[in-house]
mmCIF file of C-alpha atoms in Angstrom:
data_model
loop_
_atom_site.group_PDB
_atom_site.id
_atom_site.type_symbol
_atom_site.label_atom_id
_atom_site.label_comp_id
_atom_site.label_asym_id
_atom_site.label_seq_id
_atom_site.Cartn_x
_atom_site.Cartn_y
_atom_site.Cartn_z
ATOM 1 C CA PHE G 76 22.203 -6.668 12.276
ATOM 2 C CA VAL G 77 18.590 -7.753 12.605
ATOM 3 C CA TRP G 78 16.231 -6.169 15.108
ATOM 4 C CA THR G 79 14.332 -9.364 15.957
ATOM 5 C CA ASP G 80 11.802 -7.535 18.135
ATOM 6 C CA MET G 81 10.595 -5.404 15.217
ATOM 7 C CA ARG G 82 6.998 -5.911 14.202
ATOM 8 C CA ILE G 83 5.581 -4.136 11.200
ATOM 9 C CA ALA G 84 2.086 -4.368 9.794
ATOM 10 C CA CYS G 85 1.225 -3.693 6.174
ATOM 11 C CA ILE G 86 -2.399 -2.775 5.550
ATOM 12 C CA TYR G 87 -3.113 -3.559 1.909
ATOM 13 C CA ILE G 88 -6.353 -2.732 0.057
ATOM 14 C CA GLN G 89 -6.453 -4.655 -3.192
ATOM 15 C CA ASN G 90 -8.076 -2.873 -6.157
ATOM 16 C CA PHE G 91 -8.382 0.261 -4.013
ATOM 17 C CA TYR G 92 -9.548 2.584 -6.799
ATOM 18 C CA PHE G 93 -12.151 0.097 -8.013
ATOM 19 C CA LYS G 94 -13.573 -0.456 -4.524
ATOM 20 C CA LEU G 95 -14.028 3.281 -4.177
ATOM 21 C CA GLU G 96 -15.733 3.484 -7.551
ATOM 22 C CA ILE G 97 -18.329 0.832 -6.691
ATOM 23 C CA ILE G 98 -19.292 2.860 -3.604
ATOM 24 C CA ARG G 99 -20.393 5.591 -6.011
ATOM 25 C CA GLN G 100 -21.495 3.260 -8.777
ATOM 26 C CA PRO G 101 -22.792 -0.022 -7.252
ATOM 27 C CA SER G 102 -23.743 -1.236 -10.738
ATOM 28 C CA LEU G 103 -20.013 -1.804 -11.412
ATOM 29 C CA GLN G 104 -19.800 -4.441 -8.667
ATOM 30 C CA ASN G 105 -19.726 -7.491 -10.971
ATOM 31 C CA GLU G 106 -18.312 -5.796 -14.045
ATOM 32 C CA SER G 107 -14.863 -5.858 -15.634
ATOM 33 C CA VAL G 108 -13.539 -2.323 -15.260
ATOM 34 C CA LEU G 109 -10.432 -0.492 -16.449
ATOM 35 C CA ILE G 110 -9.724 2.724 -14.553
ATOM 36 C CA TYR G 111 -7.545 5.083 -16.553
ATOM 37 C CA ASP G 112 -5.941 8.500 -16.476
ATOM 38 C CA LYS G 113 -4.773 10.773 -19.264
ATOM 39 C CA ASP G 114 -1.489 12.654 -19.590
ATOM 40 C CA ARG G 115 -0.728 14.807 -22.637
ATOM 41 C CA GLY G 116 -3.135 12.811 -24.746
ATOM 42 C CA TYR G 117 -1.763 9.455 -23.588
ATOM 43 C CA ARG G 118 -4.290 7.277 -21.777
ATOM 44 C CA TYR G 119 -2.941 4.647 -19.380
ATOM 45 C CA VAL G 120 -4.389 2.207 -16.841
ATOM 46 C CA VAL G 121 -4.157 3.092 -13.135
ATOM 47 C CA GLY G 122 -6.502 0.500 -11.673
ATOM 48 C CA VAL G 123 -8.584 -2.568 -12.466
ATOM 49 C CA SER G 124 -11.509 -4.513 -11.047
ATOM 50 C CA GLY G 125 -11.153 -7.906 -9.461
ATOM 51 C CA GLY G 126 -10.628 -10.644 -12.011
ATOM 52 C CA LEU G 127 -8.521 -8.482 -14.314
ATOM 53 C CA SER G 128 -4.772 -8.877 -14.241
ATOM 54 C CA PRO G 129 -2.969 -6.108 -12.318
ATOM 55 C CA ALA G 130 -0.169 -6.509 -14.861
ATOM 56 C CA VAL G 131 -2.023 -4.114 -17.177
ATOM 57 C CA ILE G 132 -1.679 -1.277 -14.637
ATOM 58 C CA GLY G 133 0.728 1.245 -16.128
ATOM 59 C CA GLU G 134 0.099 0.009 -19.682
ATOM 60 C CA SER G 135 -1.584 2.073 -22.363
ATOM 61 C CA LEU G 136 -5.366 1.913 -22.237
ATOM 62 C CA ASP G 137 -5.529 0.871 -25.891
ATOM 63 C CA LEU G 138 -3.337 -2.157 -25.208
ATOM 64 C CA ALA G 139 -5.387 -3.088 -22.127
ATOM 65 C CA ILE G 140 -8.588 -2.897 -24.194
ATOM 66 C CA GLU G 141 -7.113 -5.442 -26.599
ATOM 67 C CA HIS G 142 -6.838 -7.869 -23.665
ATOM 68 C CA TYR G 143 -10.233 -6.925 -22.206
ATOM 69 C CA PRO G 144 -12.408 -5.650 -25.109
ATOM 70 C CA TYR G 145 -15.638 -5.798 -23.099
ATOM 71 C CA ALA G 146 -14.335 -3.944 -20.033
ATOM 72 C CA ILE G 147 -16.099 -0.791 -18.874
ATOM 73 C CA LEU G 148 -13.855 2.287 -18.942
ATOM 74 C CA CYS G 149 -13.818 4.575 -15.931
ATOM 75 C CA LYS G 150 -11.909 7.874 -15.720
ATOM 76 C CA ALA G 151 -9.840 8.089 -12.527
ATOM 77 C CA ASP G 152 -10.955 10.618 -9.910
ATOM 78 C CA PHE G 153 -7.797 11.165 -7.878
ATOM 79 C CA PRO G 154 -9.134 13.958 -5.615
ATOM 80 C CA TYR G 155 -11.890 11.544 -4.502
ATOM 81 C CA TYR G 156 -9.430 8.666 -4.006
ATOM 82 C CA GLN G 157 -7.031 10.844 -2.033
ATOM 83 C CA GLU G 158 -9.761 12.191 0.237
ATOM 84 C CA GLU G 159 -11.076 8.701 1.045
ATOM 85 C CA PHE G 160 -7.537 7.469 1.697
ATOM 86 C CA ARG G 161 -6.939 10.464 3.979
ATOM 87 C CA LYS G 162 -9.962 9.427 6.047
ATOM 88 C CA ILE G 163 -8.379 6.014 6.576
ATOM 89 C CA LEU G 164 -5.085 7.622 7.618
ATOM 90 C CA VAL G 165 -6.942 9.849 10.088
ATOM 91 C CA CYS G 166 -8.601 6.776 11.610
ATOM 92 C CA ILE G 167 -5.242 5.023 11.998
ATOM 93 C CA HIS G 168 -3.829 8.206 13.499
ATOM 94 C CA THR G 169 -6.355 7.944 16.353
ATOM 95 C CA LYS G 170 -4.615 4.697 17.355
ATOM 96 C CA THR G 171 -0.958 5.491 16.653
ATOM 97 C CA ASP G 172 1.238 8.072 14.946
ATOM 98 C CA ARG G 173 3.794 5.448 13.909
ATOM 99 C CA PHE G 174 2.492 4.766 10.416
ATOM 100 C CA GLN G 175 3.626 5.525 6.879
ATOM 101 C CA LYS G 176 1.807 5.662 3.563
ATOM 102 C CA ALA G 177 3.441 3.206 1.168
ATOM 103 C CA SER G 178 1.141 3.917 -1.781
ATOM 104 C CA MET G 179 -2.536 4.624 -2.347
ATOM 105 C CA GLY G 180 -4.282 1.800 -0.521
ATOM 106 C CA SER G 181 -1.184 0.537 1.278
ATOM 107 C CA ILE G 182 0.084 1.597 4.718
ATOM 108 C CA TYR G 183 2.884 0.482 7.032
ATOM 109 C CA VAL G 184 2.324 0.554 10.792
ATOM 110 C CA ASP G 185 5.067 0.166 13.402
ATOM 111 C CA LEU G 186 3.541 -2.027 16.116
ATOM 112 C CA GLN G 187 6.187 -1.296 18.758
ATOM 113 C CA ASP G 188 3.791 0.801 20.845
ATOM 114 C CA LEU G 189 0.495 -0.799 19.807
ATOM 115 C CA LYS G 190 1.498 -4.296 20.878
ATOM 116 C CA LYS G 191 1.871 -3.012 24.458
ATOM 117 C CA MET G 192 -1.730 -1.782 24.433
ATOM 118 C CA PHE G 193 -3.414 -5.020 23.364
ATOM 119 C CA LYS G 194 -3.651 -8.283 25.282
ATOM 120 C CA SER G 195 -3.226 -10.478 22.231
ATOM 121 C CA ASP G 196 -2.185 -10.452 18.598
ATOM 122 C CA ALA G 197 -5.803 -11.127 17.649
ATOM 123 C CA THR G 198 -7.145 -7.958 19.303
ATOM 124 C CA LEU G 199 -4.330 -5.934 17.747
ATOM 125 C CA ALA G 200 -5.199 -7.276 14.299
ATOM 126 C CA ILE G 201 -8.907 -6.539 14.811
ATOM 127 C CA SER G 202 -8.101 -2.957 15.809
ATOM 128 C CA LEU G 203 -6.114 -2.439 12.600
ATOM 129 C CA LEU G 204 -8.829 -4.036 10.476
ATOM 130 C CA ASN G 205 -11.419 -1.748 12.080
ATOM 131 C CA SER G 206 -9.401 1.269 10.914
ATOM 132 C CA VAL G 207 -10.531 0.555 7.363
ATOM 133 C CA PRO G 208 -14.171 0.460 6.149
ATOM 134 C CA ASP G 209 -15.500 -3.095 5.761
ATOM 135 C CA SER G 210 -16.242 -2.410 2.093
ATOM 136 C CA MET G 211 -12.513 -2.083 1.462
ATOM 137 C CA THR G 212 -11.879 -5.674 2.712
ATOM 138 C CA PRO G 213 -8.289 -4.919 3.774
ATOM 139 C CA GLN G 214 -5.577 -7.570 3.923
ATOM 140 C CA ILE G 215 -3.006 -7.218 6.694
ATOM 141 C CA GLY G 216 0.434 -8.794 6.848
ATOM 142 C CA ILE G 217 2.396 -8.645 10.095
ATOM 143 C CA SER G 218 6.055 -9.607 10.084
ATOM 144 C CA THR G 219 9.549 -8.585 11.150
ATOM 145 C CA GLY G 220 10.050 -5.770 8.631
ATOM 146 C CA LYS G 221 8.335 -3.644 6.018
ATOM 147 C CA PHE G 222 9.166 -5.778 2.977
ATOM 148 C CA PRO G 223 8.136 -9.142 4.427
ATOM 149 C CA ALA G 224 4.974 -7.537 5.868
ATOM 150 C CA PHE G 225 4.185 -6.202 2.376
ATOM 151 C CA LEU G 226 4.539 -9.691 0.883
ATOM 152 C CA ILE G 227 2.538 -11.413 3.616
ATOM 153 C CA ALA G 228 -0.290 -8.858 3.244
ATOM 154 C CA HIS G 229 -0.687 -9.884 -0.402
ATOM 155 C CA THR G 230 -1.305 -13.491 0.648
ATOM 156 C CA ALA G 231 -3.685 -12.741 3.532
ATOM 157 C CA ASP G 232 -7.384 -13.484 3.111
ATOM 158 C CA SER G 233 -9.656 -10.502 2.442
ATOM 159 C CA GLY G 234 -10.696 -8.860 5.677
ATOM 160 C CA ARG G 235 -8.144 -10.875 7.668
ATOM 161 C CA ALA G 236 -4.659 -10.515 9.101
ATOM 162 C CA ARG G 237 -1.806 -12.977 8.662
ATOM 163 C CA PHE G 238 1.174 -13.189 11.008
ATOM 164 C CA VAL G 239 4.574 -14.508 9.898
ATOM 165 C CA LEU G 240 7.154 -13.870 12.596
ATOM 166 C CA ASP G 241 9.176 -17.103 12.452
ATOM 167 C CA ASP G 242 11.069 -18.574 9.504
ATOM 168 C CA VAL G 243 10.244 -15.509 7.396
ATOM 169 C CA ARG G 244 12.792 -16.511 4.769
ATOM 170 C CA LYS G 245 10.928 -19.756 4.041
ATOM 171 C CA ALA G 246 7.544 -17.985 3.933
ATOM 172 C CA ILE G 247 8.611 -15.458 1.299
ATOM 173 C CA ALA G 248 10.785 -17.798 -0.792
ATOM 174 C CA PRO G 249 8.077 -18.530 -3.430
ATOM 175 C CA PHE G 250 7.456 -14.849 -4.230
ATOM 176 C CA SER G 251 8.542 -13.486 -7.618
ATOM 177 C CA ILE G 252 11.516 -11.166 -7.875
ATOM 178 C CA ASP G 253 9.127 -8.718 -9.589
ATOM 179 C CA LEU G 254 8.101 -7.579 -6.108
ATOM 180 C CA LEU G 255 11.609 -6.447 -5.178
ATOM 181 C CA PRO G 256 11.945 -2.637 -4.972
ATOM 182 C CA ILE G 257 14.844 -2.511 -7.423
ATOM 183 C CA PRO G 258 15.317 -1.180 -10.982
ATOM 184 C CA GLU G 259 13.804 -3.205 -13.825
ATOM 185 C CA ASN G 260 17.169 -3.669 -15.547
ATOM 186 C CA ILE G 261 18.519 -5.495 -12.485
ATOM 187 C CA LYS G 262 15.434 -7.739 -12.371
ATOM 188 C CA TYR G 263 16.129 -8.557 -16.024
ATOM 189 C CA GLN G 264 19.720 -9.518 -15.181
ATOM 190 C CA LEU G 265 18.571 -11.685 -12.277
ATOM 191 C CA ARG G 266 16.174 -13.550 -14.561
ATOM 192 C CA SER G 267 18.937 -14.051 -17.114
ATOM 193 C CA PHE G 268 20.827 -15.903 -14.362
ATOM 194 C CA GLY G 269 17.800 -18.136 -13.782
ATOM 195 C CA LEU G 270 16.816 -16.381 -10.556
ATOM 196 C CA ASN G 271 13.038 -15.977 -10.629
ATOM 197 C CA THR G 272 11.978 -16.191 -6.993
ATOM 198 C CA LEU G 273 13.214 -14.750 -3.714
ATOM 199 C CA GLY G 274 14.159 -18.278 -2.701
ATOM 200 C CA ASP G 275 16.417 -18.547 -5.751
ATOM 201 C CA ILE G 276 18.195 -15.348 -4.754
ATOM 202 C CA ALA G 277 18.455 -16.272 -1.067
ATOM 203 C CA ALA G 278 20.354 -19.407 -2.071
ATOM 204 C CA ILE G 279 23.110 -17.232 -3.595
ATOM 205 C CA PRO G 280 25.866 -16.042 -1.207
ATOM 206 C CA ALA G 281 25.421 -12.384 -0.283
ATOM 207 C CA SER G 282 29.036 -11.702 -1.247
ATOM 208 C CA GLY G 283 28.367 -12.860 -4.808
ATOM 209 C CA LEU G 284 25.328 -10.622 -5.186
ATOM 210 C CA GLN G 285 27.241 -7.650 -3.810
ATOM 211 C CA ALA G 286 30.167 -8.318 -6.155
ATOM 212 C CA GLN G 287 27.783 -8.397 -9.140
ATOM 213 C CA PHE G 288 25.443 -5.519 -8.255
ATOM 214 C CA GLY G 289 27.251 -3.472 -5.599
ATOM 215 C CA ARG G 290 25.133 -1.782 -2.930
ATOM 216 C CA VAL G 291 21.895 -2.935 -4.586
ATOM 217 C CA GLY G 292 23.194 -6.511 -4.487
ATOM 218 C CA ALA G 293 23.657 -6.296 -0.725
ATOM 219 C CA GLU G 294 20.100 -4.974 -0.405
ATOM 220 C CA ILE G 295 18.760 -7.790 -2.599
ATOM 221 C CA ALA G 296 20.513 -10.368 -0.442
ATOM 222 C CA GLN G 297 18.924 -8.973 2.713
ATOM 223 C CA LEU G 298 15.394 -8.588 1.352
ATOM 224 C CA SER G 299 15.351 -12.057 -0.231
ATOM 225 C CA ARG G 300 16.092 -13.463 3.228
ATOM 226 C CA GLY G 301 13.238 -11.507 4.808
ATOM 227 C CA ILE G 302 15.527 -8.966 6.434
ATOM 228 C CA ASP G 303 14.412 -5.340 6.242
ATOM 229 C CA THR G 304 15.573 -3.012 9.004
ATOM 230 C CA SER G 305 14.263 0.179 7.383
ATOM 231 C CA GLN G 306 12.124 2.170 9.786
ATOM 232 C CA VAL G 307 8.555 3.359 9.437
ATOM 233 C CA ILE G 308 8.739 7.118 8.824
ATOM 234 C CA PRO G 309 5.687 8.671 10.533
ATOM 235 C CA GLU G 310 3.313 10.676 8.356
ATOM 236 C CA LYS G 311 2.964 14.363 9.147
ATOM 237 C CA MET G 312 -0.740 14.623 9.736
ATOM 238 C CA PRO G 313 -2.328 18.104 9.877
ATOM 239 C CA VAL G 314 -3.347 19.232 13.354
ATOM 240 C CA PRO G 315 -6.949 20.553 13.412
ATOM 241 C CA VAL G 316 -7.426 23.972 15.018
ATOM 242 C CA ASP G 317 -10.804 24.963 16.433
ATOM 243 C CA ALA G 318 -11.233 28.564 17.547
ATOM 244 C CA GLY G 319 -14.150 30.890 18.119
ATOM 245 C CA ILE G 320 -15.005 34.424 19.152
ATOM 246 C CA SER G 321 -18.104 35.971 20.751
ATOM 247 C CA PHE G 322 -19.482 39.455 20.071
ATOM 248 C CA SER G 323 -21.347 41.521 22.670
ATOM 249 C CA ILE G 324 -23.971 42.456 20.077
ATOM 250 C CA PRO G 325 -25.331 40.614 17.012
ATOM 251 C CA VAL G 326 -23.025 41.039 13.987
ATOM 252 C CA THR G 327 -24.284 40.647 10.419
ATOM 253 C CA ASN G 328 -21.524 42.409 8.503
ATOM 254 C CA ILE G 329 -18.847 40.038 7.172
ATOM 255 C CA GLU G 330 -16.292 42.848 7.128
ATOM 256 C CA VAL G 331 -16.595 43.247 10.878
ATOM 257 C CA ILE G 332 -16.102 39.509 11.408
ATOM 258 C CA ALA G 333 -13.118 39.396 9.049
ATOM 259 C CA TRP G 334 -11.516 42.346 10.807
#
């Protein structure tokens, strides 16, 4: 079953943490930067600047420094990142409530309602791009499901939207199996069979994948063909409450106001 009318957008902000850091520290703009966090004495990479391989994210900071010995180290400030990301979510919420946070700097938007409000795909894309500050240079992928939209967003130009609504399977075929949302041990097994891209997997009968990997195999078969019927689960955004009270005489005692 494929809901062919489904349209999902993925708003992707590459190097999200780094782009926030250069707002506070413009001098980092053209530098190589490793953003790290610390847990029980263990320092690990959570973000990088442009030009550095994202493959080091999740690795130990010491190992990343071996690859990039001249990189500037920057301690992660998650409260700051989360607050700035919340502002983006609030802006999207003014347009639609059918959106879901995928990760920090990545958001899915169900376009079912939005596409009725705009006269063209171009104006819809511009509205989504305007939800994110220009300094974030978002990339937007719009496709027939969450997973293909996620992949297409990664290939969109900075500050632009890319639509892939036809022949999705062909468009995503070159992508690495590393992007599949499946356990690492299964990715290892797929590679051992010589299956390195989504196109390689899509060429295998779904029944064979299911026989080898069970339920996950059936999921792999669908995703490799660009089929993802999972729904966008709307975020529960806090509702602001504004209330006031007037006193007949001037009040200067906080206890009276609190009472």
